[in-house]
Short mmCIF file of C-alpha atoms in Angstrom, two decimals:
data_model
loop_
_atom_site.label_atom_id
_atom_site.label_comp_id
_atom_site.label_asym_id
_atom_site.label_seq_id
_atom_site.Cartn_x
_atom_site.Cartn_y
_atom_site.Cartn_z
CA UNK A 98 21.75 -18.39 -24.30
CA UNK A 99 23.80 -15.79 -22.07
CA UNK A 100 23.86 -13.60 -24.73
CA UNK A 101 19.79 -13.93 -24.70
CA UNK A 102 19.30 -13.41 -21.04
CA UNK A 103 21.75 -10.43 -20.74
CA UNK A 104 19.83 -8.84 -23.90
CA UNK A 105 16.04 -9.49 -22.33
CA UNK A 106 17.82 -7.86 -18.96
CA UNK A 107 18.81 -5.07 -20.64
CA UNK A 108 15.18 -4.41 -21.87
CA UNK A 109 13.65 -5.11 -18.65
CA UNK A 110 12.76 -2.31 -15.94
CA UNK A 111 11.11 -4.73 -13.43
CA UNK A 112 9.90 -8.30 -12.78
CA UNK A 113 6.63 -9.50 -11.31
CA UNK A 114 6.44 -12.69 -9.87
CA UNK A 115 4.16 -14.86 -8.25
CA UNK A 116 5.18 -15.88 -4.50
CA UNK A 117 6.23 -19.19 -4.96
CA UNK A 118 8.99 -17.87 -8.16
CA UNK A 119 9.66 -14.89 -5.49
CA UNK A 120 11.10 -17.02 -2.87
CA UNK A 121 12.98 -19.49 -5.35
CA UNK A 122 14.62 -16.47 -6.92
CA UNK A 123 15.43 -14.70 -3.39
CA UNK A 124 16.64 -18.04 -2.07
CA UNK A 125 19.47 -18.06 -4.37
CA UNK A 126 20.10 -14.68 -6.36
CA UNK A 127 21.00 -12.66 -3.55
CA UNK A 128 24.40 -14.45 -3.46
CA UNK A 129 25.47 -14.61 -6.80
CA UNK A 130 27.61 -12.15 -7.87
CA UNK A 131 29.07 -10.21 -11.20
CA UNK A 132 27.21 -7.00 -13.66
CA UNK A 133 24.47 -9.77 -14.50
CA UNK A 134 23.80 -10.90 -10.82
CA UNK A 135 24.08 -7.04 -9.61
CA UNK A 136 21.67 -5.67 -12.45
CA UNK A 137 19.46 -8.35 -11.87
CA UNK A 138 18.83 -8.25 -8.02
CA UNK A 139 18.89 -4.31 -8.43
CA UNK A 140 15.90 -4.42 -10.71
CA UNK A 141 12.00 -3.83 -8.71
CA UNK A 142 10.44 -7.09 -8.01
CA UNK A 143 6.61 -6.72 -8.20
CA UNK A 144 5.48 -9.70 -5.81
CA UNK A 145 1.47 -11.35 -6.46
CA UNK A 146 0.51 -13.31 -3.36
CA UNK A 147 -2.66 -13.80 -1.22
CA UNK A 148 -0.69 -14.90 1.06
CA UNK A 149 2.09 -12.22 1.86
CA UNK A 150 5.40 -13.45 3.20
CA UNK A 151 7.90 -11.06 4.45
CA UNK A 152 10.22 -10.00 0.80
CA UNK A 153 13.93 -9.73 2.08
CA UNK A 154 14.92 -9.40 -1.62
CA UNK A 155 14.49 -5.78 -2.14
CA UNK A 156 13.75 -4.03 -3.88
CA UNK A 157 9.97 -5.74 -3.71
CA UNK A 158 7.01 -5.02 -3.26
CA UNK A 159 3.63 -7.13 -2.70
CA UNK A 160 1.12 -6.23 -5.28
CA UNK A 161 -2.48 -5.33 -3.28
CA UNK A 162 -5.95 -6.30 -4.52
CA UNK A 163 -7.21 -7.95 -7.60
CA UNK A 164 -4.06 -8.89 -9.94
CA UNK A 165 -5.02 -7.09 -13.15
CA UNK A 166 -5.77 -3.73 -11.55
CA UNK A 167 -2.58 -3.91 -9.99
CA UNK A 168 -0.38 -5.01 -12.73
CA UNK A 169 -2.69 -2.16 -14.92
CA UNK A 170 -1.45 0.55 -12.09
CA UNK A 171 2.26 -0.60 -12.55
CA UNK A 172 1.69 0.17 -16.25
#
């Protein structure tokens, strides 16, 4: 399974989360530490809320207007 996660991080270059994963994931990752932990909180965070909540976890940033057109701009 580590083997798994570190290859999928490896051939990731951002995530994009919904609000509720966000703050789950910002809750704890910032703490952890180690090359997984450090690539991992290092890597953008693409945030989709309609209700916008201050992202400590940077970087982020909260995705604006209709979902598809702004996961089609990311693109």
């Amino acid at each position: 399974m580590q083997r798994f996660k570190e290859d999928e991080l490896a051939d990731s270059g951002a995530m994009l989360l919904g609000r509720t994963t966000y703050e789950i994931f910002a809750g704890s990752w910032p703490k952890e530490t180690g090359d997984f932990a450090d690539r991992f909180n290092a890597l953008p965070k693409y945030v989709a809320s309609t209700s916008p909540k201050a992202l400590d976890w940077k970087p982020a940033e909260l995705l604006k207007g209709a979902l598809p057109e702004a996961v089609r701009a990311l693109k």
